[in-house]
Short mmCIF file of C-alpha atoms in Angstrom, two decimals:
data_model
loop_
_atom_site.label_atom_id
_atom_site.label_comp_id
_atom_site.label_asym_id
_atom_site.label_seq_id
_atom_site.Cartn_x
_atom_site.Cartn_y
_atom_site.Cartn_z
CA MET A 14 44.61 -29.87 29.58
CA LYS A 15 46.69 -26.28 30.74
CA ARG A 16 44.95 -23.22 29.55
CA ASN A 17 47.32 -22.55 27.87
CA GLU A 18 46.69 -25.88 25.74
CA ARG A 19 43.40 -24.41 24.58
CA ARG A 20 44.15 -21.54 22.37
CA PRO A 21 45.55 -23.60 19.26
CA ARG A 22 42.20 -24.76 19.26
CA GLN A 23 40.51 -21.27 20.27
CA ILE A 24 42.61 -19.93 17.18
CA PHE A 25 41.41 -22.57 14.87
CA ILE A 26 37.95 -22.00 15.66
CA LEU A 27 38.13 -17.96 14.56
CA LYS A 28 40.49 -18.43 11.51
CA LYS A 29 37.09 -21.04 10.48
CA ALA A 30 34.47 -18.53 11.64
CA ALA A 31 36.29 -15.94 10.05
CA ILE A 32 36.39 -17.92 6.32
CA LEU A 33 32.73 -18.97 6.77
CA VAL A 34 31.41 -15.24 7.32
CA MET A 35 33.97 -14.19 4.34
CA ALA A 36 32.45 -17.85 2.11
CA THR A 37 28.94 -16.55 3.20
CA LEU A 38 29.93 -12.43 1.75
CA GLY A 39 30.94 -14.17 -1.32
CA ILE A 40 28.47 -16.40 -1.91
CA ALA A 41 26.07 -13.37 -1.03
CA MET A 42 28.17 -11.40 -3.54
CA LEU A 43 28.44 -13.87 -6.17
CA PHE A 44 24.58 -13.92 -6.14
CA THR A 45 24.45 -10.36 -7.04
CA VAL A 46 26.46 -10.48 -10.06
CA ALA A 47 24.79 -13.69 -10.82
CA ALA A 48 21.39 -12.49 -11.22
CA TRP A 49 22.76 -9.32 -13.44
CA ALA A 50 24.35 -11.89 -15.70
CA GLU A 51 21.03 -13.51 -15.84
CA CYS A 52 19.37 -10.51 -16.54
CA ASP A 53 21.72 -9.28 -18.59
CA THR A 54 21.69 -12.33 -21.75
CA GLY A 55 21.90 -11.85 -25.24
CA GLU A 56 18.53 -13.08 -25.37
CA TYR A 57 16.13 -10.92 -23.36
CA SER A 58 18.86 -7.95 -24.09
CA ASN A 59 17.52 -7.85 -27.51
CA GLN A 60 14.14 -8.85 -26.76
CA ARG A 61 14.61 -5.64 -25.04
CA GLN A 62 15.25 -3.40 -27.61
CA LYS A 63 13.09 -4.77 -29.84
CA MET A 64 10.48 -3.47 -27.03
CA ALA A 65 11.65 -0.14 -26.60
CA ASP A 66 11.72 0.41 -30.14
CA ARG A 67 8.73 -1.07 -31.02
CA GLN A 68 6.35 -0.88 -28.61
CA ILE A 69 7.63 2.65 -26.48
CA ALA A 70 9.59 4.78 -28.90
CA GLY A 71 7.46 3.63 -31.85
CA ARG A 72 3.98 4.63 -29.54
CA GLY A 73 5.61 8.50 -30.00
CA ILE A 74 7.65 8.48 -26.26
CA ARG A 75 10.38 10.80 -26.45
CA ASN A 76 11.62 11.48 -22.92
CA PRO A 77 15.34 10.36 -23.20
CA ALA A 78 15.74 9.31 -19.69
CA VAL A 79 12.57 6.91 -19.68
CA LEU A 80 13.50 5.25 -23.47
CA ALA A 81 16.92 4.68 -21.62
CA ALA A 82 15.38 3.08 -18.40
CA MET A 83 12.90 0.83 -20.77
CA LYS A 84 16.40 -0.51 -22.38
CA THR A 85 18.18 -0.98 -19.68
CA VAL A 86 15.88 -2.17 -16.83
CA PRO A 87 15.37 -5.94 -16.98
CA ARG A 88 11.86 -6.38 -16.94
CA HIS A 89 12.10 -10.34 -17.56
CA CYS A 90 13.77 -10.47 -13.73
CA PHE A 91 10.48 -9.22 -12.05
CA VAL A 92 8.09 -11.38 -13.51
CA PRO A 93 7.27 -14.93 -12.06
CA GLU A 94 9.76 -17.64 -13.50
CA ARG A 95 6.96 -19.03 -15.81
CA GLN A 96 6.70 -15.57 -17.20
CA LYS A 97 9.84 -14.91 -17.98
CA ARG A 98 10.06 -16.09 -22.37
CA ASN A 99 7.06 -13.24 -22.72
CA ALA A 100 8.46 -10.56 -20.32
CA TYR A 101 8.97 -8.09 -23.51
CA ARG A 102 5.20 -9.23 -24.45
CA ASP A 103 2.85 -5.92 -25.25
CA GLY A 104 0.26 -6.62 -22.64
CA PRO A 105 0.53 -7.31 -18.82
CA LEU A 106 1.12 -10.54 -17.07
CA PRO A 107 0.11 -11.45 -14.26
CA ILE A 108 2.54 -12.11 -11.18
CA GLY A 109 0.71 -13.60 -8.37
CA HIS A 110 -1.99 -12.76 -5.95
CA GLY A 111 -4.33 -11.51 -8.51
CA GLN A 112 -1.90 -8.77 -9.33
CA THR A 113 -0.35 -7.49 -12.72
CA ILE A 114 3.02 -6.38 -14.38
CA SER A 115 1.75 -3.22 -16.70
CA GLN A 116 1.85 -3.67 -20.40
CA PRO A 117 5.37 -1.97 -20.82
CA TYR A 118 3.94 0.89 -22.90
CA ILE A 119 1.89 1.97 -20.18
CA VAL A 120 5.18 2.06 -17.43
CA ALA A 121 6.38 4.16 -20.09
CA ILE A 122 3.95 6.76 -20.68
CA MET A 123 2.90 6.89 -17.12
CA SER A 124 6.20 7.64 -16.36
CA GLU A 125 6.83 10.18 -18.92
CA LEU A 126 4.08 11.87 -17.72
CA LEU A 127 5.43 12.96 -14.19
CA ASP A 128 8.28 14.62 -16.00
CA VAL A 129 10.58 14.23 -13.15
CA LYS A 130 14.16 14.62 -13.21
CA PRO A 131 17.24 13.61 -11.53
CA GLY A 132 17.03 14.00 -7.69
CA GLN A 133 13.54 14.47 -7.28
CA SER A 134 11.61 12.23 -5.12
CA VAL A 135 8.38 10.06 -6.59
CA LEU A 136 5.97 8.47 -4.30
CA GLU A 137 4.52 4.93 -6.32
CA VAL A 138 1.40 3.41 -4.85
CA GLY A 139 1.52 -0.53 -5.87
CA THR A 140 4.66 -1.64 -6.17
CA GLY A 141 3.94 -5.02 -7.55
CA SER A 142 6.70 -6.83 -9.25
CA GLY A 143 8.95 -3.80 -8.47
CA TYR A 144 9.64 -3.14 -12.26
CA GLN A 145 7.92 0.74 -11.79
CA ALA A 146 9.79 1.37 -9.40
CA ALA A 147 12.78 -0.21 -11.10
CA VAL A 148 12.42 2.45 -14.13
CA LEU A 149 11.95 5.61 -12.14
CA ALA A 150 15.15 4.42 -10.32
CA ALA A 151 17.25 3.78 -13.84
CA MET A 152 15.71 8.13 -14.23
CA GLY A 153 17.69 9.32 -11.62
CA ILE A 154 14.61 9.61 -8.96
CA ASP A 155 13.93 8.88 -5.55
CA VAL A 156 11.25 6.01 -5.36
CA PHE A 157 9.47 5.33 -2.36
CA THR A 158 7.38 2.94 -3.10
CA ILE A 159 4.37 0.93 -1.25
CA GLU A 160 2.75 -2.61 -1.39
CA ILE A 161 -0.31 -3.89 0.71
CA VAL A 162 0.16 -7.64 -0.21
CA ALA A 163 3.39 -8.62 1.76
CA PRO A 164 4.24 -11.37 -0.44
CA LEU A 165 4.84 -9.11 -3.71
CA GLY A 166 6.27 -6.18 -2.15
CA GLU A 167 8.64 -8.20 0.16
CA ARG A 168 9.66 -10.22 -3.35
CA ALA A 169 10.02 -6.75 -5.20
CA ALA A 170 12.49 -5.67 -2.78
CA ARG A 171 14.18 -8.32 -2.63
CA THR A 172 14.44 -7.98 -6.05
CA LEU A 173 15.45 -4.73 -6.56
CA LYS A 174 17.79 -4.50 -4.07
CA GLU A 175 19.35 -7.72 -5.84
CA LEU A 176 19.69 -5.92 -9.04
CA GLY A 177 21.38 -2.78 -6.65
CA TYR A 178 18.00 -0.08 -7.58
CA GLU A 179 19.38 1.73 -4.19
CA THR A 180 17.14 4.23 -4.51
CA VAL A 181 13.92 2.83 -4.37
CA HIS A 182 12.85 2.74 -0.54
CA THR A 183 9.71 0.27 -0.24
CA ARG A 184 7.66 -0.29 2.59
CA ILE A 185 4.42 -2.86 3.12
CA GLY A 186 1.05 -0.80 3.95
CA ASP A 187 -2.11 1.02 2.74
CA GLY A 188 -1.02 3.29 0.01
CA TYR A 189 -4.43 5.47 -0.41
CA LYS A 190 -2.51 7.47 2.49
CA GLY A 191 0.87 7.43 1.01
CA TRP A 192 3.91 7.95 2.53
CA PRO A 193 3.60 11.53 5.11
CA ASP A 194 6.72 11.29 7.15
CA GLN A 195 8.74 11.18 3.33
CA ALA A 196 6.13 13.89 1.67
CA PRO A 197 5.85 16.65 -0.30
CA PHE A 198 6.60 14.87 -2.51
CA ASP A 199 7.68 15.94 -6.36
CA GLY A 200 5.44 13.21 -8.36
CA ILE A 201 2.56 10.43 -7.40
CA ILE A 202 2.04 7.74 -9.68
CA VAL A 203 -0.16 4.91 -8.36
CA THR A 204 -0.26 1.75 -10.29
CA ALA A 205 -4.06 0.34 -8.91
CA ALA A 206 -7.17 2.08 -9.25
CA PRO A 207 -9.30 3.66 -6.64
CA SER A 208 -13.23 4.64 -7.35
CA ARG A 209 -12.20 8.14 -6.51
CA ILE A 210 -9.00 9.84 -5.80
CA PRO A 211 -7.45 9.68 -2.29
CA HIS A 212 -7.40 12.87 -1.06
CA PRO A 213 -4.36 11.78 1.47
CA LEU A 214 -2.36 11.66 -1.79
CA ILE A 215 -2.90 15.10 -3.21
CA GLU A 216 -2.12 17.06 0.42
CA GLN A 217 1.04 15.01 -0.04
CA LEU A 218 2.19 16.00 -3.62
CA ALA A 219 4.34 19.11 -3.82
CA GLU A 220 3.65 22.42 -5.22
CA ASN A 221 4.09 21.98 -9.21
CA GLY A 222 4.30 18.31 -8.90
CA ARG A 223 2.28 15.71 -10.88
CA MET A 224 0.03 12.69 -10.16
CA VAL A 225 -0.60 9.86 -12.60
CA ILE A 226 -3.85 7.75 -11.91
CA PRO A 227 -5.97 5.34 -12.85
CA VAL A 228 -9.57 6.59 -12.10
CA GLY A 229 -12.92 4.57 -12.18
CA PRO A 230 -14.72 1.35 -11.16
CA VAL A 231 -13.47 -2.14 -10.04
CA ARG A 232 -15.30 -3.21 -13.27
CA GLY A 233 -15.00 -1.65 -16.54
CA VAL A 234 -12.91 1.05 -18.41
CA GLN A 235 -10.94 3.28 -16.41
CA GLN A 236 -9.22 6.94 -16.66
CA LEU A 237 -6.42 7.58 -16.36
CA LEU A 238 -5.56 11.26 -15.09
CA LEU A 239 -2.50 13.33 -14.91
CA LEU A 240 -3.20 15.82 -12.03
CA ARG A 241 -1.07 19.11 -11.51
CA LYS A 242 -0.81 20.90 -8.55
CA ILE A 243 -0.72 24.59 -9.30
CA ASN A 244 -1.09 27.49 -6.81
CA GLY A 245 -2.40 24.65 -4.15
CA LYS A 246 -5.44 23.81 -6.44
CA ILE A 247 -5.44 20.71 -8.75
CA LYS A 248 -5.99 20.45 -12.76
CA ARG A 249 -7.14 16.90 -14.40
CA GLU A 250 -6.04 16.44 -17.78
CA ARG A 251 -7.37 12.90 -19.15
CA ILE A 252 -5.59 10.60 -21.09
CA PHE A 253 -7.08 7.74 -22.15
CA ASP A 254 -9.14 4.80 -21.20
CA VAL A 255 -7.07 2.01 -19.10
CA ARG A 256 -7.94 -1.46 -17.23
CA PHE A 257 -5.77 -1.52 -13.78
CA VAL A 258 -6.61 -4.21 -10.68
CA PRO A 259 -8.59 -2.15 -8.03
CA MET A 260 -6.81 -0.25 -4.84
CA VAL A 261 -8.16 -2.02 -2.25
CA ASP A 262 -7.65 -1.78 2.25
CA LYS A 263 -5.89 -4.28 3.58
CA LYS A 264 -9.36 -6.01 4.59
CA GLY A 265 -9.54 -6.13 0.47
CA LYS A 266 -12.27 -3.66 0.09
CA GLY A 267 -12.19 -1.34 -2.85
CA TYR A 268 -11.33 2.50 -2.39
#
């Protein structure tokens, strides 16, 4: 075969490859659209509205941004398939690897206590399902979230990306140490309980910033604390008793 006789076949192969790439991109786009469509069905939308009205506003949450986020973020897309029917119930749910997604009210009040504004940055220690990060992102916050359990962190990152939460930045690592190269943070939210307040997190909190963190023993009642950094000093306020999974290091040892 002469050299010039190969061109039609080469062109055909290139066209076929281009079509394949376009088809792949199209499937990815359709997947994202499908994810949103599945998350926005009438059944779940109605459950979400009832949850926000009864469990959130009904318990005294008044921050308009928090209420709007709780009415918008599709909580059922952040839980395992077998738990979707329970996603808007008034309680925590298992998400695998011994971890849980917090009760909707706890997510709401911790978000309200942060008192952050659109455009500010928040460090989240304990990505878990990714739901808390999504709520903060829906409030216009730039979120940096760390998860020590790699499979959970990877799954949350995929979910957040598929649903379009572009202001959430994820990392697999030890949240006790924070995220120094992105500090200081206007707010820090901790969704696992250490036995003491991590000093690296205090250092990474901006002046006039707030930290919401559960502190206490691995088993038993912990205290949800609100910390404020004022003139370089930390002021503490006890909110109420809670129960969170423990904060652990990479070896599973509690802090």
